[in-house]
XYZ file of C-alpha atoms in Angstrom:
664
model
C -10.772 -34.524 -31.963
C -7.315 -33.892 -30.544
C -4.400 -36.084 -31.555
C -3.479 -39.093 -29.447
C -2.568 -38.076 -25.924
C 1.071 -37.143 -25.517
C 2.906 -36.167 -22.377
C 4.849 -33.041 -23.285
C 7.227 -33.562 -20.388
C 9.025 -36.122 -22.541
C 9.732 -33.588 -25.291
C 13.032 -31.737 -25.200
C 13.085 -28.116 -24.074
C 16.504 -27.260 -22.779
C 17.994 -24.187 -21.197
C 21.503 -23.466 -19.956
C 23.533 -20.385 -19.146
C 27.065 -19.131 -18.775
C 27.895 -16.464 -16.215
C 30.390 -13.646 -15.946
C 32.745 -13.080 -13.006
C 29.975 -11.315 -11.066
C 27.657 -14.301 -11.367
C 25.391 -12.587 -13.912
C 24.036 -14.415 -16.932
C 26.318 -13.737 -19.887
C 24.741 -16.168 -22.362
C 21.348 -17.849 -22.148
C 21.076 -20.835 -24.479
C 17.701 -22.480 -25.084
C 16.076 -24.749 -27.594
C 12.825 -26.573 -28.325
C 12.273 -29.879 -30.147
C 12.509 -27.879 -33.390
C 16.189 -27.044 -32.966
C 17.664 -28.992 -30.026
C 20.731 -30.794 -31.278
C 21.219 -28.436 -34.218
C 23.401 -25.419 -34.833
C 20.384 -23.090 -34.613
C 20.019 -23.231 -30.818
C 18.910 -19.759 -29.724
C 21.301 -17.671 -27.658
C 20.692 -14.450 -25.771
C 23.954 -12.656 -24.920
C 23.735 -10.010 -22.167
C 25.832 -6.924 -21.422
C 25.787 -4.960 -18.154
C 26.945 -1.616 -16.822
C 29.101 -1.296 -13.705
C 25.994 -1.194 -11.484
C 24.747 -4.504 -12.867
C 21.939 -3.148 -15.058
C 21.254 -4.876 -18.373
C 22.295 -2.423 -21.079
C 21.828 -4.714 -24.080
C 21.019 -8.261 -25.061
C 20.684 -10.311 -28.211
C 17.190 -11.415 -29.180
C 17.030 -15.115 -30.210
C 16.490 -13.951 -33.798
C 19.908 -12.270 -33.704
C 19.249 -8.523 -33.456
C 20.406 -6.473 -30.452
C 18.062 -4.782 -27.982
C 19.662 -1.817 -26.175
C 18.405 0.078 -23.113
C 19.371 3.533 -21.916
C 19.832 3.588 -18.119
C 19.761 6.691 -15.905
C 21.781 7.365 -12.739
C 19.001 5.818 -10.635
C 19.286 2.532 -12.568
C 16.000 3.049 -14.415
C 15.477 2.406 -18.145
C 15.014 5.576 -20.191
C 14.860 4.287 -23.785
C 14.957 1.114 -25.875
C 16.151 0.356 -29.387
C 16.154 -2.893 -31.346
C 18.623 -3.181 -34.177
C 18.702 0.277 -35.762
C 15.096 1.025 -34.776
C 13.878 3.137 -31.871
C 11.057 1.515 -29.880
C 10.825 3.854 -26.874
C 12.551 7.218 -27.163
C 12.093 8.582 -23.646
C 10.844 7.587 -20.174
C 10.668 9.930 -17.185
C 9.827 9.048 -13.598
C 8.346 10.473 -10.433
C 10.661 10.912 -7.426
C 9.472 7.548 -6.030
C 10.127 5.688 -9.281
C 6.744 5.396 -11.023
C 6.445 6.234 -14.715
C 5.614 9.883 -15.395
C 5.895 9.933 -19.199
C 6.743 7.417 -21.910
C 7.258 8.352 -25.554
C 7.129 6.072 -28.585
C 9.839 5.427 -31.132
C 8.866 8.471 -33.186
C 9.371 10.842 -30.272
C 7.043 12.617 -27.846
C 5.621 14.838 -30.585
C 4.030 11.735 -32.125
C 3.243 9.487 -29.154
C 3.355 10.167 -25.411
C 1.763 8.441 -22.429
C 1.428 10.582 -19.291
C 0.538 9.517 -15.738
C -0.318 11.504 -12.618
C -0.651 10.313 -9.011
C -2.143 11.511 -5.749
C -0.251 11.964 -2.485
C -0.712 8.252 -1.712
C 1.067 7.338 -4.971
C -2.182 6.043 -6.506
C -2.806 6.731 -10.215
C -5.427 9.419 -10.753
C -4.900 10.268 -14.431
C -3.477 8.227 -17.302
C -3.413 9.861 -20.741
C -2.299 8.798 -24.195
C -1.653 11.266 -26.980
C 1.353 13.428 -27.821
C 3.303 16.302 -26.313
C 0.929 18.849 -27.886
C -2.303 17.071 -26.923
C -1.760 14.732 -23.983
C -5.184 13.058 -24.343
C -5.400 12.919 -28.135
C -6.090 9.167 -27.907
C -7.638 8.758 -24.452
C -7.781 9.931 -20.864
C -8.444 7.610 -17.917
C -9.181 9.083 -14.482
C -9.524 7.167 -11.188
C -11.452 7.944 -8.007
C -10.721 6.441 -4.574
C -13.176 8.429 -2.455
C -16.877 9.110 -2.853
C -19.047 7.138 -5.208
C -22.314 7.256 -7.083
C -25.417 5.059 -7.047
C -25.793 2.135 -6.698
C -22.778 2.230 -4.356
C -22.785 3.771 -0.913
C -20.582 6.824 -0.562
C -17.071 5.982 0.608
C -15.903 7.607 3.829
C -12.281 7.830 2.745
C -9.557 6.353 0.591
C -9.045 2.759 1.727
C -7.210 1.798 -1.461
C -10.152 0.510 -3.494
C -10.775 2.049 -6.893
C -14.333 3.357 -6.526
C -14.715 4.464 -10.119
C -13.026 5.582 -13.311
C -13.868 7.592 -16.403
C -12.467 6.457 -19.734
C -12.710 9.029 -22.528
C -11.739 7.432 -25.840
C -10.987 10.112 -28.429
C -10.309 7.568 -31.190
C -13.459 5.451 -30.867
C -16.098 7.472 -29.011
C -18.259 4.382 -28.466
C -15.559 3.002 -26.169
C -15.964 5.889 -23.690
C -17.506 4.846 -20.362
C -17.901 5.902 -16.755
C -17.220 2.908 -14.492
C -18.540 2.561 -10.931
C -17.444 -0.148 -8.481
C -19.023 -1.223 -5.172
C -17.439 -3.369 -2.462
C -18.612 -5.220 0.631
C -17.208 -4.908 4.156
C -14.192 -7.086 3.310
C -13.441 -5.240 0.066
C -14.834 -7.795 -2.392
C -16.279 -6.430 -5.625
C -20.096 -6.593 -5.419
C -21.271 -4.341 -8.245
C -19.685 -3.106 -11.477
C -21.458 -0.595 -13.702
C -20.356 0.811 -17.059
C -22.365 3.683 -18.512
C -22.557 4.549 -22.185
C -23.479 2.417 -25.148
C -22.932 -0.465 -24.860
C -23.167 -0.623 -21.073
C -23.124 -3.284 -18.385
C -24.513 -3.703 -14.862
C -23.000 -6.715 -13.082
C -23.817 -7.879 -9.546
C -21.642 -10.289 -7.533
C -22.150 -12.046 -4.206
C -19.990 -14.371 -2.101
C -20.387 -16.999 0.561
C -18.471 -16.686 3.818
C -15.521 -18.544 2.282
C -15.083 -16.145 -0.642
C -16.697 -18.273 -3.378
C -18.357 -15.923 -5.836
C -21.581 -16.007 -7.831
C -23.182 -13.393 -10.026
C -26.716 -12.205 -10.694
C -27.633 -11.604 -14.352
C -27.552 -7.885 -15.004
C -27.867 -5.781 -18.109
C -25.444 -5.259 -20.930
C -23.861 -8.685 -21.105
C -21.019 -10.159 -19.145
C -20.815 -13.881 -18.587
C -22.828 -14.944 -15.545
C -23.342 -18.721 -15.260
C -25.039 -20.210 -12.207
C -22.310 -21.740 -10.042
C -22.476 -23.993 -6.976
C -19.647 -24.918 -4.593
C -18.475 -27.472 -2.072
C -17.987 -25.251 0.973
C -15.587 -27.758 2.523
C -13.074 -27.495 -0.315
C -14.050 -24.214 -2.071
C -14.239 -26.197 -5.301
C -16.998 -25.825 -7.868
C -19.545 -28.626 -8.096
C -21.452 -27.328 -11.122
C -21.568 -24.513 -13.658
C -25.146 -24.281 -14.859
C -26.172 -27.848 -15.655
C -22.559 -28.992 -16.151
C -20.898 -30.879 -13.318
C -17.345 -29.853 -12.427
C -14.680 -32.313 -11.274
C -11.179 -32.013 -9.823
C -8.171 -34.302 -9.617
C -6.793 -35.372 -6.200
C -4.459 -32.346 -6.135
C -7.395 -29.950 -6.450
C -6.846 -29.017 -10.109
C -10.065 -28.216 -11.999
C -10.608 -30.733 -14.823
C -13.425 -29.056 -16.750
C -15.740 -26.093 -17.117
C -18.590 -25.499 -19.581
C -16.152 -24.758 -22.404
C -13.116 -27.015 -22.049
C -11.536 -30.046 -20.409
C -8.068 -29.978 -18.861
C -5.284 -32.369 -17.881
C -2.379 -31.529 -15.576
C 1.134 -32.804 -15.067
C 2.583 -33.831 -11.713
C 3.468 -30.211 -10.916
C -0.064 -28.903 -11.453
C 0.568 -27.333 -14.862
C -1.906 -27.703 -17.712
C -0.518 -30.287 -20.136
C -3.611 -30.621 -22.348
C -6.821 -28.697 -22.957
C -9.637 -29.433 -25.388
C -12.492 -27.141 -26.405
C -14.923 -27.710 -29.310
C -12.271 -28.953 -31.695
C -9.575 -26.574 -30.416
C -6.872 -28.532 -28.581
C -3.640 -27.473 -26.984
C -0.561 -29.211 -25.545
C 1.678 -26.795 -23.609
C 5.317 -27.629 -22.901
C 7.483 -26.258 -20.085
C 11.180 -25.854 -19.480
C 13.038 -26.929 -16.342
C 12.117 -23.639 -14.638
C 8.402 -24.298 -15.086
C 7.989 -21.609 -17.749
C 5.643 -22.326 -20.646
C 7.885 -22.283 -23.709
C 5.786 -24.032 -26.358
C 2.191 -24.735 -27.420
C 1.213 -27.459 -29.880
C -2.346 -26.661 -30.888
C -5.155 -27.134 -33.398
C -7.790 -27.273 -35.081
C -5.279 -26.334 -37.795
C -2.160 -27.824 -36.172
C 0.706 -25.462 -35.431
C 3.522 -25.271 -32.914
C 4.296 -21.954 -31.223
C 7.598 -21.672 -29.336
C 8.392 -18.846 -26.904
C 12.052 -18.272 -25.966
C 12.332 -16.779 -22.460
C 14.687 -14.042 -21.252
C 16.508 -13.969 -17.904
C 13.563 -12.142 -16.302
C 11.079 -14.865 -17.275
C 9.510 -12.800 -20.079
C 8.737 -14.183 -23.526
C 10.903 -12.696 -26.263
C 8.849 -13.724 -29.284
C 6.867 -16.427 -31.048
C 8.489 -18.922 -33.408
C 5.743 -20.489 -35.525
C 5.730 -23.890 -37.254
C 2.524 -23.921 -39.314
C 2.566 -26.722 -41.923
C -0.718 -25.887 -43.680
C 0.438 -22.297 -44.186
C 3.876 -23.489 -45.356
C 5.425 -21.232 -42.750
C 8.273 -21.764 -40.309
C 9.675 -18.622 -38.754
C 9.162 -15.766 -36.328
C 5.699 -14.205 -36.018
C 6.525 -11.428 -33.557
C 9.330 -10.291 -31.250
C 8.618 -9.031 -27.737
C 10.426 -7.025 -25.132
C 9.543 -5.034 -22.020
C 10.729 -1.698 -20.766
C 9.573 -0.185 -17.463
C 6.858 -2.816 -17.274
C 5.379 -2.042 -20.705
C 5.038 -4.728 -23.402
C 6.670 -3.956 -26.759
C 5.798 -5.824 -29.960
C 8.686 -5.501 -32.409
C 8.855 -6.368 -36.089
C 10.532 -4.794 -39.092
C 10.946 -1.069 -38.477
C 7.883 -0.824 -36.197
C 7.516 -1.374 -32.478
C 4.006 -1.403 -31.045
C 3.536 -0.390 -27.391
C 0.848 -1.996 -25.226
C -0.551 0.796 -23.043
C -2.263 -0.441 -19.888
C -4.694 0.625 -17.186
C -4.133 0.599 -13.426
C -4.398 -3.191 -13.086
C -2.223 -3.982 -16.090
C -4.848 -4.684 -18.775
C -4.158 -3.355 -22.274
C -6.128 -0.270 -23.320
C -4.528 0.561 -26.689
C -1.650 -0.528 -28.905
C 0.145 2.218 -30.808
C 2.780 2.239 -33.543
C 5.937 4.437 -33.481
C 4.034 7.343 -35.046
C 1.307 7.129 -32.414
C -1.261 5.513 -34.688
C -3.748 3.365 -32.768
C -3.606 -0.215 -34.043
C -5.880 -1.821 -31.459
C -8.441 -0.460 -29.000
C -9.898 -2.614 -26.199
C -11.904 -2.409 -22.957
C -12.411 -5.163 -20.385
C -14.858 -6.567 -17.876
C -13.692 -6.573 -14.216
C -12.144 -10.070 -14.361
C -10.282 -9.439 -17.613
C -12.750 -10.620 -20.255
C -12.900 -8.467 -23.396
C -15.814 -5.987 -23.351
C -15.076 -4.182 -26.639
C -12.249 -4.359 -29.154
C -11.393 -3.154 -32.622
C -8.289 -3.188 -34.794
C -5.411 -5.628 -35.221
C -4.000 -7.120 -32.039
C -0.264 -7.814 -31.782
C -0.540 -9.259 -28.262
C -2.539 -8.696 -25.099
C -1.754 -8.250 -21.439
C -4.717 -8.954 -19.136
C -4.543 -8.074 -15.428
C -0.765 -7.900 -15.755
C -0.649 -11.385 -17.329
C 0.573 -12.285 -20.818
C -2.386 -13.836 -22.658
C -2.488 -15.490 -26.081
C -5.851 -15.173 -27.821
C -6.007 -18.910 -28.582
C -5.435 -19.898 -24.939
C -8.622 -20.805 -23.013
C -6.975 -19.646 -19.769
C -4.737 -16.756 -18.731
C -1.406 -18.149 -17.447
C 0.563 -16.605 -14.600
C 4.050 -17.665 -13.570
C 2.703 -20.554 -11.473
C -0.914 -21.320 -12.474
C -3.815 -20.334 -14.741
C -6.780 -18.063 -14.045
C -10.133 -18.171 -15.848
C -11.273 -14.643 -16.687
C -14.704 -16.109 -17.469
C -15.094 -17.625 -13.990
C -13.026 -15.057 -12.081
C -10.957 -17.634 -10.172
C -7.847 -19.774 -10.378
C -8.045 -23.259 -11.881
C -5.592 -24.737 -9.375
C -5.012 -24.010 -5.670
C -2.445 -21.504 -4.465
C 0.911 -23.147 -3.834
C 1.087 -21.107 -0.636
C -1.372 -21.112 2.234
C -3.346 -18.096 3.338
C -3.112 -16.093 6.549
C -5.491 -16.757 9.439
C -5.445 -13.046 10.250
C -7.277 -12.540 6.951
C -9.703 -15.481 6.565
C -10.606 -14.561 2.976
C -7.049 -15.489 1.973
C -7.655 -19.096 3.051
C -9.668 -19.686 -0.137
C -6.849 -20.872 -2.393
C -8.889 -20.478 -5.602
C -10.088 -16.872 -5.205
C -8.375 -14.376 -7.523
C -6.901 -11.413 -5.565
C -9.459 -11.816 -2.764
C -12.258 -11.101 -5.277
C -11.083 -7.520 -5.824
C -9.921 -7.538 -9.481
C -10.568 -3.822 -10.015
C -7.863 -2.897 -7.498
C -5.295 -5.710 -7.389
C -3.286 -7.968 -9.694
C -1.275 -11.138 -9.026
C 1.173 -11.873 -11.879
C 2.883 -14.744 -10.057
C -0.276 -16.457 -8.819
C 1.202 -16.887 -5.366
C -0.448 -14.582 -2.879
C -3.507 -12.466 -2.143
C -3.059 -8.723 -1.782
C -2.739 -7.321 1.683
C -4.178 -3.843 1.320
C -7.550 -4.557 2.880
C -6.013 -5.319 6.269
C -6.174 -1.972 8.014
C -3.986 -1.532 11.062
C -1.518 0.843 12.592
C 1.895 0.190 14.053
C 1.106 -0.214 17.725
C 2.742 -1.270 20.978
C 6.152 0.253 21.719
C 7.585 0.767 18.225
C 10.402 2.956 17.045
C 12.443 3.435 13.905
C 15.432 1.093 13.841
C 18.377 3.549 13.616
C 20.544 0.957 11.887
C 18.365 -0.088 8.958
C 15.589 2.528 8.970
C 12.794 -0.027 9.254
C 10.167 -0.491 11.913
C 11.188 -2.696 14.802
C 10.068 -2.940 18.402
C 11.150 -2.562 21.989
C 9.368 -3.910 25.037
C 9.030 -7.087 27.014
C 6.758 -9.027 24.705
C 7.600 -12.690 24.223
C 5.843 -12.999 20.863
C 3.552 -10.657 19.044
C 2.756 -9.299 15.605
C 2.289 -5.724 14.465
C 0.976 -4.511 11.131
C 1.513 -1.264 9.269
C 1.986 0.443 5.929
C 5.195 1.528 4.297
C 5.320 4.713 2.154
C 4.208 2.683 -0.862
C 0.957 1.656 0.929
C 2.093 -1.947 1.083
C 1.286 -3.818 4.263
C 4.268 -5.021 6.269
C 4.105 -7.505 9.103
C 6.672 -7.519 11.888
C 6.953 -10.625 14.069
C 8.962 -10.337 17.258
C 10.030 -12.575 20.110
C 12.715 -12.407 22.776
C 15.498 -12.640 20.171
C 14.349 -9.698 18.093
C 12.135 -8.837 15.149
C 11.788 -9.862 11.528
C 9.851 -7.785 9.004
C 8.287 -8.965 5.763
C 5.338 -8.354 3.503
C 2.077 -9.961 4.515
C 1.099 -12.750 4.274
C 4.264 -14.869 4.103
C 7.886 -14.152 3.353
C 7.691 -16.268 0.205
C 4.679 -14.294 -1.028
C 6.476 -11.040 -1.596
C 6.498 -11.051 -5.391
C 2.845 -12.074 -5.548
C 1.603 -8.894 -3.884
C 1.208 -6.174 -6.490
C -0.538 -3.092 -5.177
C -2.134 -0.434 -7.365
C -0.129 2.723 -6.850
C 3.522 3.258 -7.555
C 4.075 0.059 -9.492
C 6.053 -1.474 -6.665
C 8.226 -4.353 -7.934
C 7.360 -3.627 -11.543
C 3.584 -3.540 -11.417
C 1.480 -2.226 -14.257
C 2.352 1.348 -13.335
C 6.024 1.204 -12.480
C 9.363 -0.337 -13.100
C 9.870 -3.866 -14.313
C 11.591 -6.124 -11.858
C 15.223 -5.472 -12.898
C 16.236 -9.013 -12.102
C 15.572 -11.905 -9.784
C 15.349 -11.083 -6.058
C 18.525 -11.411 -4.003
C 19.206 -11.312 -0.291
C 21.800 -8.616 0.406
C 23.923 -8.432 3.561
C 25.876 -5.299 4.473
C 29.248 -5.942 6.147
C 29.166 -2.541 7.850
C 25.503 -2.107 8.835
C 24.699 -5.780 9.447
C 21.383 -5.447 7.582
C 19.875 -8.431 5.782
C 17.518 -7.124 3.068
C 15.739 -8.771 0.169
C 16.169 -6.600 -2.897
C 14.933 -6.479 -6.463
C 17.511 -4.324 -8.172
C 18.009 -1.306 -5.928
C 14.583 -1.638 -4.262
C 14.395 -3.147 -0.766
C 11.402 -5.482 -0.654
C 11.897 -7.195 2.701
C 13.988 -6.236 5.722
C 14.753 -9.445 7.612
C 16.599 -7.705 10.424
C 19.935 -6.337 11.582
C 22.728 -8.629 12.792
C 26.500 -8.691 12.770
C 29.533 -10.547 11.439
C 33.071 -10.620 12.770
C 34.809 -10.382 16.138
C 36.748 -7.772 18.085
C 38.314 -5.176 15.791
C 36.844 -7.043 12.824
C 33.215 -6.703 13.968
C 31.185 -5.247 11.078
C 34.446 -3.962 9.578
C 34.566 -4.319 5.762
C 38.318 -3.603 5.801
C 38.879 -6.794 7.832
C 37.206 -9.189 5.402
C 40.550 -10.860 4.635
C 41.297 -11.547 8.319
C 40.156 -15.010 9.308
C 40.507 -17.221 12.347
C 43.811 -18.639 11.047
C 45.335 -15.126 11.097
C 43.703 -13.440 14.110
C 40.749 -15.284 15.578
C 40.027 -12.572 18.141
C 39.655 -9.929 15.424
C 38.254 -11.921 12.496
C 36.411 -9.799 9.957
C 33.047 -10.386 8.271
C 32.714 -12.876 5.448
C 34.139 -11.552 2.155
C 32.133 -9.549 -0.333
C 30.668 -11.476 -3.240
C 27.892 -13.888 -4.111
C 26.782 -16.945 -2.141
C 24.109 -19.613 -2.280
C 22.119 -20.017 0.941
C 21.771 -23.705 1.801
C 18.867 -25.482 3.453
C 18.408 -24.861 7.189
C 19.932 -27.338 9.643
C 20.712 -27.473 13.358
C 24.464 -27.826 12.725
C 25.328 -24.468 14.335
C 22.223 -23.958 16.420
C 18.571 -23.939 15.317
C 17.783 -22.710 11.797
C 21.398 -22.332 10.704
C 22.154 -22.153 6.972
C 25.443 -22.896 5.190
C 26.738 -20.394 2.637
C 28.399 -21.693 -0.538
C 30.373 -19.086 -2.518
C 29.538 -18.668 -6.192
C 32.536 -19.232 -8.498
C 34.312 -15.923 -9.014
C 33.874 -14.742 -5.413
C 37.274 -13.959 -3.869
C 37.171 -15.809 -0.551
C 40.466 -14.292 0.690
C 41.619 -17.803 1.652
C 38.651 -18.214 4.032
C 35.809 -20.771 4.018
C 32.960 -22.414 5.982
C 30.574 -19.509 6.468
C 27.041 -19.779 7.849
C 24.004 -17.766 8.834
C 23.230 -18.649 12.454
C 22.092 -17.266 15.797
C 24.173 -15.820 18.605
C 25.883 -18.950 19.905
C 28.546 -17.350 22.073
C 27.235 -19.192 25.125
C 28.003 -22.532 23.429
C 31.497 -23.718 24.342
C 31.997 -25.080 20.819
C 31.480 -21.719 19.161
C 32.243 -18.040 19.457
C 29.521 -15.627 18.463
C 31.000 -14.885 15.033
C 34.293 -15.430 13.244
C 32.895 -14.022 10.020
C 29.539 -15.798 9.873
C 26.337 -13.748 9.680
C 24.565 -13.702 13.046
C 20.825 -12.930 12.924
C 17.922 -13.383 15.327
C 15.751 -16.446 14.851
C 12.761 -14.529 13.364
C 15.181 -12.964 10.887
C 16.654 -16.353 9.982
C 13.163 -17.794 9.542
C 12.292 -14.886 7.248
C 15.323 -15.713 5.092
C 14.746 -19.453 4.872
C 10.975 -19.029 4.551
C 11.369 -16.813 1.496
C 12.573 -19.704 -0.655
C 15.179 -17.347 -2.174
C 18.741 -18.663 -1.947
C 20.767 -15.926 -3.675
C 22.922 -13.833 -1.315
C 25.091 -10.839 -2.186
C 27.486 -9.525 0.471
C 28.264 -5.815 0.058
C 30.435 -3.425 2.105
């Protein structure tokens, strides 16, 4: 039985930071109940280059992790202490990984990736520079198919099949075939070889899935649903219940309790119990678990990634670090002593092999479509499943916001964001990636993928000459157009009489939840890690308001202006305010700001801007984002404030992201 119930929210898990003059984190201090109030509080000290890239940081244990950065702001190597973890990374012209070599150099360990002309992965190999597939080769097909699937008529983005040739453990080699229905839900998954599997899935009109027992294993319990809520009513003969917030309280293996924010605070399964604890940012930083009680603490870096496991295990007489973690270019590294193990992954971010610096295979694993382990051998350092960090003793796979059950193929709690009526399947807030786990991942647990919505840019569209993004002309009062950017990600443009705002489908706040197989956009399994939190960026000269992750533009909210007369969109006039020359006031000064909550103070959906300490305000103050209010006798159109159309302003405030950087 578990210990007496305890609410982990009352335990102490603290985090605080100091920042440099550019507003970047310089020191990240954090502690758990083990060391809060003592001199051993963990600190991570960060160093940056002139472009703002992290060049080094201190792991909570005390050693330094250093990254090499190229001229395109991409990581090229990583060392920890005096040890080399990744010796070389090269990239395609669009930023996806081309090669990655282990700490011993490319002659000992090299991962190689190739893509088609739609930036989709077609070949992933692991070996060395002399034999690229010495360990394995993994090929993907997006057109055609084989029985039992109908032949595909073209590449619509779904992975139709793959061939995995394992040259270390031949019994792990399989040819995989995937079938989909008319709305791109996985209906059939077949793995040839020995062992093999043949799994059949079906769905009701609301996207609730069931499976038909096939051959070769794979969990397939009989499931029934309440079609009014999309919640399970039973799994086999076991009834399923939910709390008033829609959080699932049990399955056939475990029971669960949740805190007021919908996070699991207790789980119990056949003697195995677990009490997670979270910091103020909602990140899981500790697990107190049994049967044999131990406490595992996970310090978090500035990107939200775990940096290691600190273990308090009384029965083993052990208190100390079990493993240290880092990430480079989206790949998990397990560091310890003089060895760094690399987690190599497939197209949806699930681990395939772990290798040591010399290229030796330490762990070999294959998975079922929803992330369950199909085969494995060797010693596991850690595991990434569907792009999510999973601990083997955790009954669920946690994302940044909620947990998914790989056994049931669905989320345990509802999506914090609503779906999109233009894609009814997204209205099921429990379905994992619209029931297409062989093509999509969702590391944040916030949004369904958008790739199955097929449309062209229509109506009277042209390329915006200012910001190089699609916008529209014509006399339409309100309409929506859909289309694909070069990365095959679906963008939605909403326009009315004031102008247009562009963002990723399905909602501006969903942008980091949409991870598309292909170029590894926003640090997916195949590309670059998100180089930092997203920031809105406004250009004084171009008037563009863009949401960026590092140097990558994720959302273009629209083009506006700031300033008046000779100061209009003139970076050289940023020091000229209304007190000096109102008729020629320049745009708001360069620097960092916090976007406040929307009000009607300066017209509808206007947002105050508070400068971050360290921003040189040139003696000016009181800046806003607002609409063109020149017709209002109280205001001129802009005396330095950012003027955007209403759809653009709604894109900004709807994103939930309040960081703003003003650049020339």
